[in-house]
Coordinates of C-alpha atoms in Angstrom, one line a residue:
X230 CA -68.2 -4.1 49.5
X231 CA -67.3 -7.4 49.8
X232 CA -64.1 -6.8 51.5
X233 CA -65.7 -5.5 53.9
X234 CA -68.4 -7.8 54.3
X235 CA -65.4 -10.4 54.9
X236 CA -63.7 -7.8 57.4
X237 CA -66.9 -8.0 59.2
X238 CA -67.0 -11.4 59.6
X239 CA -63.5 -12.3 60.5
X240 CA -64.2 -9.5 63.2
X241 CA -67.3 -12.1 64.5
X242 CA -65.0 -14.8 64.3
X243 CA -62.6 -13.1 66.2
X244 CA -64.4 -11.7 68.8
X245 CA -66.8 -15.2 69.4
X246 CA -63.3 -16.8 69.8
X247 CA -61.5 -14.6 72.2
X248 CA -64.6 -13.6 74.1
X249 CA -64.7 -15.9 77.0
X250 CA -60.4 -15.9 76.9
X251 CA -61.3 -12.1 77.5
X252 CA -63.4 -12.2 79.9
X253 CA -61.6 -14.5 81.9
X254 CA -58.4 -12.8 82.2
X255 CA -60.5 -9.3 82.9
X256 CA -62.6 -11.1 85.4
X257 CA -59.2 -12.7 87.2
X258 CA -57.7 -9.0 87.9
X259 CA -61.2 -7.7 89.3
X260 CA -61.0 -7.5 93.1
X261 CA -63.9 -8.2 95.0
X262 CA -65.2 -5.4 96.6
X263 CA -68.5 -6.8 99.2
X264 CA -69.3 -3.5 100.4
X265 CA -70.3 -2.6 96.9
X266 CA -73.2 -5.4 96.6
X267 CA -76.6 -3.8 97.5
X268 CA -78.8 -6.5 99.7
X269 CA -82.6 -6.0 98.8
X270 CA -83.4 -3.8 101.6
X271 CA -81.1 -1.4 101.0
X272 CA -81.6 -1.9 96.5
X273 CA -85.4 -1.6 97.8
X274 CA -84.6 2.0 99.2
X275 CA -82.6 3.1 96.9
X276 CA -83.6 2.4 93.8
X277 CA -86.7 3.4 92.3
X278 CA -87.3 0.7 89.5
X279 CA -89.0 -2.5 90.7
X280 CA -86.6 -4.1 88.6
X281 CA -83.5 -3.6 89.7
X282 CA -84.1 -5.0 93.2
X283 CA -81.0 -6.9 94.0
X284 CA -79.0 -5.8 91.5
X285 CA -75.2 -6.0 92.1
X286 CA -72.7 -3.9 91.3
X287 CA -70.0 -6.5 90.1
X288 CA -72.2 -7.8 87.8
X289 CA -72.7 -4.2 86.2
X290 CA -69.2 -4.0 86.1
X291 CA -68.9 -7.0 84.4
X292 CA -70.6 -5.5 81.6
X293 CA -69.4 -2.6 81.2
X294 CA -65.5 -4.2 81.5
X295 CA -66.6 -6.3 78.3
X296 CA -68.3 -4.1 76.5
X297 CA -64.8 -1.3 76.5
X298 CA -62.5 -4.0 75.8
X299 CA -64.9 -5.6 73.0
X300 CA -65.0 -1.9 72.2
X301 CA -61.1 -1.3 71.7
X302 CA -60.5 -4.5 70.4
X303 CA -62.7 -3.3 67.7
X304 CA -60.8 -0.1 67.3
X305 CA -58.2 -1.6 66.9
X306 CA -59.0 -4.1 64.4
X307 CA -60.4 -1.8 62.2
X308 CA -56.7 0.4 62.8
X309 CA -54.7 -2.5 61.5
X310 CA -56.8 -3.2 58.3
X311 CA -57.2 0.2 57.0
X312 CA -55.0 1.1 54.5
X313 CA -53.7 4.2 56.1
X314 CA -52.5 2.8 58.6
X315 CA -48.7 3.1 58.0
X316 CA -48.9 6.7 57.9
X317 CA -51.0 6.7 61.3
X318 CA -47.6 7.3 63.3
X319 CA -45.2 9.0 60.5
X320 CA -42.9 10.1 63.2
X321 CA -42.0 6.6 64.7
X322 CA -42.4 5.4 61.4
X323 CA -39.3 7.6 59.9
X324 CA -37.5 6.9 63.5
X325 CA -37.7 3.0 62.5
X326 CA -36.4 3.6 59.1
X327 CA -33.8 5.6 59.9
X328 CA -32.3 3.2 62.5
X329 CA -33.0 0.0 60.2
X330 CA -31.0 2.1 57.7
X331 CA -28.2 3.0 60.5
X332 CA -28.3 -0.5 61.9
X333 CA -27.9 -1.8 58.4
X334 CA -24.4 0.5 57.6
X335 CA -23.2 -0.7 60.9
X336 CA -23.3 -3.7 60.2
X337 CA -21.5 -3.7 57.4
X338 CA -18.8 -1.5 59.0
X339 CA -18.7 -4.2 61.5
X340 CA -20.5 -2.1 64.6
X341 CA -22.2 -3.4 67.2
X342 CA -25.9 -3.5 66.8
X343 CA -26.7 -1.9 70.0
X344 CA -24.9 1.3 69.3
X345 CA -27.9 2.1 66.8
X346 CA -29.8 4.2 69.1
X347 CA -26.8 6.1 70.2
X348 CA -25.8 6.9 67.1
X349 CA -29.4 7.7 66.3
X350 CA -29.4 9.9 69.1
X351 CA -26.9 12.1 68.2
X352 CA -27.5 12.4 65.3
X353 CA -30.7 13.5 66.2
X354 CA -29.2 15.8 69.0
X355 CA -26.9 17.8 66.3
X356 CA -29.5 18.4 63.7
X357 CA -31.6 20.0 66.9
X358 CA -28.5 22.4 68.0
X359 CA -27.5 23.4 64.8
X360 CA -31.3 24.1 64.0
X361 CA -31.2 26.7 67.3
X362 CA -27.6 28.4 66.4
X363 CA -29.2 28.8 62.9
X364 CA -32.1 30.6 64.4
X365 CA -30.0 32.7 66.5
X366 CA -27.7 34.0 64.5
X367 CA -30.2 34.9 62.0
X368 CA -31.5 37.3 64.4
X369 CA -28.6 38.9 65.1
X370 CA -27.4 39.4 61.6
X371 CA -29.5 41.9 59.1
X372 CA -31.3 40.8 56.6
X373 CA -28.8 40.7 52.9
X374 CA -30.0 43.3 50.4
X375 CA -31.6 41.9 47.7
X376 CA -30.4 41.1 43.7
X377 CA -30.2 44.0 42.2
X378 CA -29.4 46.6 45.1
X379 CA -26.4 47.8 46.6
X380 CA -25.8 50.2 49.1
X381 CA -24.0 53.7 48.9
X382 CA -21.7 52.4 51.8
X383 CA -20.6 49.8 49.6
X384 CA -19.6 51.5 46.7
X385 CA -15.5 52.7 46.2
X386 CA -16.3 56.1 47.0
X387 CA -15.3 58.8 49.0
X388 CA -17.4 60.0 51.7
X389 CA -19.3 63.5 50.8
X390 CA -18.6 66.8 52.7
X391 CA -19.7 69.7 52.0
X392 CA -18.2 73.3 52.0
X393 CA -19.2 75.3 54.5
X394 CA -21.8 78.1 53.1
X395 CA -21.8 81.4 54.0
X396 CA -25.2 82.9 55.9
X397 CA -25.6 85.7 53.3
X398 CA -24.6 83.4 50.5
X399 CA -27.4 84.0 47.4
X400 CA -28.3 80.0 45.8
X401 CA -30.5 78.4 43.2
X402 CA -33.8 76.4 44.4
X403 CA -32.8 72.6 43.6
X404 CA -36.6 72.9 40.8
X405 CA -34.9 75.7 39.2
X406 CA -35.0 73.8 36.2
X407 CA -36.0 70.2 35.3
X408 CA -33.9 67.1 34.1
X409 CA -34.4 65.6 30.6
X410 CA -32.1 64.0 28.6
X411 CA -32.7 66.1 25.6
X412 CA -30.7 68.5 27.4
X413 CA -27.8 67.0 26.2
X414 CA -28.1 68.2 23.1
X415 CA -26.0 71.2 24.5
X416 CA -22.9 69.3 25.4
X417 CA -19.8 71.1 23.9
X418 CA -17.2 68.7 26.0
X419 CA -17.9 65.3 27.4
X420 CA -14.7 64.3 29.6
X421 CA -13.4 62.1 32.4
X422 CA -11.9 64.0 35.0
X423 CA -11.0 64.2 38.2
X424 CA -11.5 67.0 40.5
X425 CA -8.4 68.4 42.1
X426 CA -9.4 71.5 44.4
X427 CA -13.0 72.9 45.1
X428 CA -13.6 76.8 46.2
X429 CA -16.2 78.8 46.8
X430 CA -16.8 82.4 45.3
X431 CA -19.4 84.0 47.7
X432 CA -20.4 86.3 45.0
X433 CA -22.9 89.6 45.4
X434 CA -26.3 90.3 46.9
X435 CA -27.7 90.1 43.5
X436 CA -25.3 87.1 42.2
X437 CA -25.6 83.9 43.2
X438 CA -22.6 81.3 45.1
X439 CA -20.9 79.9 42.6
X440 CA -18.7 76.6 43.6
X441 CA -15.0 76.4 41.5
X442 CA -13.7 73.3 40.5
X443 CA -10.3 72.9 39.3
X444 CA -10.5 69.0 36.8
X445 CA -7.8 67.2 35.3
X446 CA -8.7 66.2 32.2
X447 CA -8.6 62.0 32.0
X448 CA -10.1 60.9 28.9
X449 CA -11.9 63.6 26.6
X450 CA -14.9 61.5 25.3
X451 CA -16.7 63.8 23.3
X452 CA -15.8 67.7 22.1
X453 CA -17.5 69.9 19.9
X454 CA -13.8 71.5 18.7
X455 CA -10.4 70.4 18.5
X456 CA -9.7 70.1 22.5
X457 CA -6.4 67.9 22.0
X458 CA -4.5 70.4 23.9
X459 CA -6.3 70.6 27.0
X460 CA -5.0 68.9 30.5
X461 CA -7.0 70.7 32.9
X462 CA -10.3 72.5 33.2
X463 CA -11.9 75.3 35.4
X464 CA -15.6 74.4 35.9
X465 CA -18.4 76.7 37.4
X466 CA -21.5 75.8 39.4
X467 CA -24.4 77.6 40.8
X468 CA -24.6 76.4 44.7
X469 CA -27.9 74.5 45.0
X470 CA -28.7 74.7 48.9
X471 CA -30.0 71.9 51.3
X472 CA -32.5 72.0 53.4
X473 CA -32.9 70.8 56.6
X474 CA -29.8 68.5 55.6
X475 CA -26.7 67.7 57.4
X476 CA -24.9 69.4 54.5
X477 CA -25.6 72.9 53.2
X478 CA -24.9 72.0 49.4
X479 CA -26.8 69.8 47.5
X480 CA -24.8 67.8 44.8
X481 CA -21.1 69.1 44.9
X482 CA -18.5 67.6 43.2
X483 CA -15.9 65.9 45.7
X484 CA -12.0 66.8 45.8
X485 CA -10.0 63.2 44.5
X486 CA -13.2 61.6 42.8
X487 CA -13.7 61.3 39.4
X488 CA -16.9 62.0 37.1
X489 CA -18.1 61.4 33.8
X490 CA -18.6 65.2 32.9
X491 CA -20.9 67.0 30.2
X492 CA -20.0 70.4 30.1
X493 CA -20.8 74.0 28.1
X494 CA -18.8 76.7 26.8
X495 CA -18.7 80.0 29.1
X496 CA -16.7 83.5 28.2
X497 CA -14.5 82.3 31.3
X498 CA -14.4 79.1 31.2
X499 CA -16.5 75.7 31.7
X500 CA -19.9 74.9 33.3
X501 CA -21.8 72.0 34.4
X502 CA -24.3 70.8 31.9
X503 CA -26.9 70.4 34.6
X504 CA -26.1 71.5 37.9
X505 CA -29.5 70.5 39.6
X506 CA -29.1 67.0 40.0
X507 CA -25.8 64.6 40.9
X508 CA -23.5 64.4 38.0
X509 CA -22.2 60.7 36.8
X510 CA -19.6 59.8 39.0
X511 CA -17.2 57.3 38.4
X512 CA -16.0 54.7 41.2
X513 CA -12.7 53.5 42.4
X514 CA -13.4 50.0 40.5
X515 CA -14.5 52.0 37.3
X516 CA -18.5 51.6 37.9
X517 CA -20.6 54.1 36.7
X518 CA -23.5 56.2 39.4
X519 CA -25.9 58.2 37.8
X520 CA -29.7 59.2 38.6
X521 CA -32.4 57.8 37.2
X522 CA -33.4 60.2 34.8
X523 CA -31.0 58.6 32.3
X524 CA -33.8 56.4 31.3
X525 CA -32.5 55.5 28.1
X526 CA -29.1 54.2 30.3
X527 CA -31.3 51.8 31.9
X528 CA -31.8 48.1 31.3
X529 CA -30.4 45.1 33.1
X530 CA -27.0 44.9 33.9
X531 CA -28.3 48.1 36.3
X532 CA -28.1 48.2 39.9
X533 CA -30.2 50.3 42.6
X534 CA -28.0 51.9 44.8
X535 CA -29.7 52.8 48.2
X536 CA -28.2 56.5 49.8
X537 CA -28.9 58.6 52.3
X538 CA -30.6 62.2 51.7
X539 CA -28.2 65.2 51.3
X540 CA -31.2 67.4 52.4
X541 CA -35.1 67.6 52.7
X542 CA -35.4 68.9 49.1
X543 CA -32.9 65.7 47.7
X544 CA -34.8 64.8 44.7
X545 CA -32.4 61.9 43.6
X546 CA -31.4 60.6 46.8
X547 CA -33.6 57.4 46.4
X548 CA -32.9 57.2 42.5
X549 CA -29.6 56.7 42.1
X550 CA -28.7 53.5 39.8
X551 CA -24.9 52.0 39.0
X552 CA -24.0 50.3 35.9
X553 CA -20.7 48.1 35.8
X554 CA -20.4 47.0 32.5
X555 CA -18.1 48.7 30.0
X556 CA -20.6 49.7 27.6
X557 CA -21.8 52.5 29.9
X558 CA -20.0 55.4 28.5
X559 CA -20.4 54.6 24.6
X560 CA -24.0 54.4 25.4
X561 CA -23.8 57.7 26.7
X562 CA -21.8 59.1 24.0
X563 CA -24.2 57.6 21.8
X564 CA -26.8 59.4 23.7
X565 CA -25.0 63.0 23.1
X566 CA -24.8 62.2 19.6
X567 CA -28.3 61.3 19.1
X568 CA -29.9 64.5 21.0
X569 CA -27.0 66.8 19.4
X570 CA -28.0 65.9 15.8
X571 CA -31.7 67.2 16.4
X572 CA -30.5 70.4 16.5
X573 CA -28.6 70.5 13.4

């Protein structure tokens, strides 16, 4: 309160002291205009209070040309003593700064001082352009995918083709039968191989399609017997048809890729564990794919891998996951084991 009381009278002071300075300078710039001064006749007709008979317009003006510059002086007064003042005009404020700052290294580098703007200038000029080409080339580029996700595209794979099916060819719904992990409980063979030709036996009216594929025998990872012999494999598959697709079979192993294989015993040979779903398949840098019902495989070195659907009924299109990391296929070995002991 009391610095405010002494704001308000320095303001007095201020104003009984310039006042007639003021005045005079405002009253030396007013031009006299004679046509605008009402005689008494003509104040008589036109005005309707008795007491403004005479009453000249230059002298109203007067008034009112003190009272707006009494008024801004005030304004202003009052602008220069608060204490926000300095952030009134930020902008200017930082424009000061920064050329004080300029002037200051130009100095020192032995520049002229008048090359301060310029440089200012430009500098300003080049933050502006580079702000547009930023903003234009982010609209012309997609949007990166996010942590965590990779795309199909991007993974060392080759791209899927199907065999062509024939019309009266007899397949398995893809909800024949339902993934859980406890069906691997029945693996006999768990290998790494790579598939070297794929066929397709037609089969009868009553059978269904059956696809062949001929797999050489990488790693053997897991075996119910002694398989230390084996090179090679003949592996059978029910065909799984797509619907509405561009292909006409749903999850078929691909000629030159590799997969991480659990298989069963069969009077003629070898078939897949679970036909109904993709099977683990191994990329050209040694990453793993697999679908998300390997929950237990899950954690967080895992990536989501975004696809594109095989046919309407692709159940695992959208939930397909990769894992790079090396412990991948011991976990999976482990998780045979585990399953495969509950049925001792």
């Amino acid at each position: 309160m009391k610095q405010t009381s002494s704001l308000e009278q320095e303001y007095k002071d201020l104003m009984q002291q310039a006042a007639p300075d003021l005045w005079s300078r405002i009253e030396g710039n007013l031009s006299e205009h004679p046509e605008r001064v009402l005689c008494q006749d003509e104040a008589e007709e036109k005005s309707t209070v008795p007491e403004n008979k005479g009453y000249a317009y230059p002298t109203i003006y007067k008034w009112m040309a003190f009272g707006t510059a009494a008024s801004i002086a005030a304004v202003f007064l009052l602008i220069i003593a608060s204490p926000w003042f300095p952030t009134l005009f930020p902008v200017r404020k930082q424009m000061e700064t920064d050329m004080e700052i300029s002037g200051g290294v130009e100095a020192e580098a032995g520049m002229a001082p008048e090359t301060t703007a310029a440089v200012y200038e430009n500098t300003m000029a080049a933050q502006e352009t580079a702000a547009v080409n930023e903003d234009s080339n982010s609209a012309s580029v997609a949007p990166p995918v996010s942590a965590g996700v990779i795309r199909y595209s991007q993974l060392d794979l080759a791209d899927y083709t199907s065999l062509p099916l024939p019309a009266q060819a007899v397949t398995l719904p893809e909800d024949t039968l339902y993934f859980s992990e406890d069906i691997l409980g029945d693996t006999e063979l768990l290998c790494l191989g790579t598939v070297t030709a794929v066929s397709l036996e037609a089969g009868s009216p009553q059978q269904p399609a059956s696809l062949v594929y001929d797999i050489r025998l990488d790693s053997v990872c897991y075996s119910q017997d002694y398989t230390s012999d084996l090179e090679s494999v003949t592996v059978k598959s029910p065909v799984i048809g797509a619907k509405g697709g561009d292909h006409q079979i749903l999850y078929q192993l691909q000629a030159g890729s590799s997969y991480l294989l659990p298989l069963k015993k069969q009077a003629d040979g070898w078939e897949l564990l679970f036909p109904f779903a993709p099977q683990v398949q191994v990329t050209g840098n040694g990453s793993y794919l697999f679908h998300s019902g390997y929950t237990s495989l899950t954690d967080a070195r895992t990536f989501v891998v975004i696809g594109d659907s095989e046919g309407a009924n692709d159940f695992y299109y959208d939930r397909m996951l990769l894992r790079e990391d090396e412990d991948f296929l011991s976990d999976f070995i482990s998780l045979i084991m585990a399953y495969g002991s509950k049925d001792i």
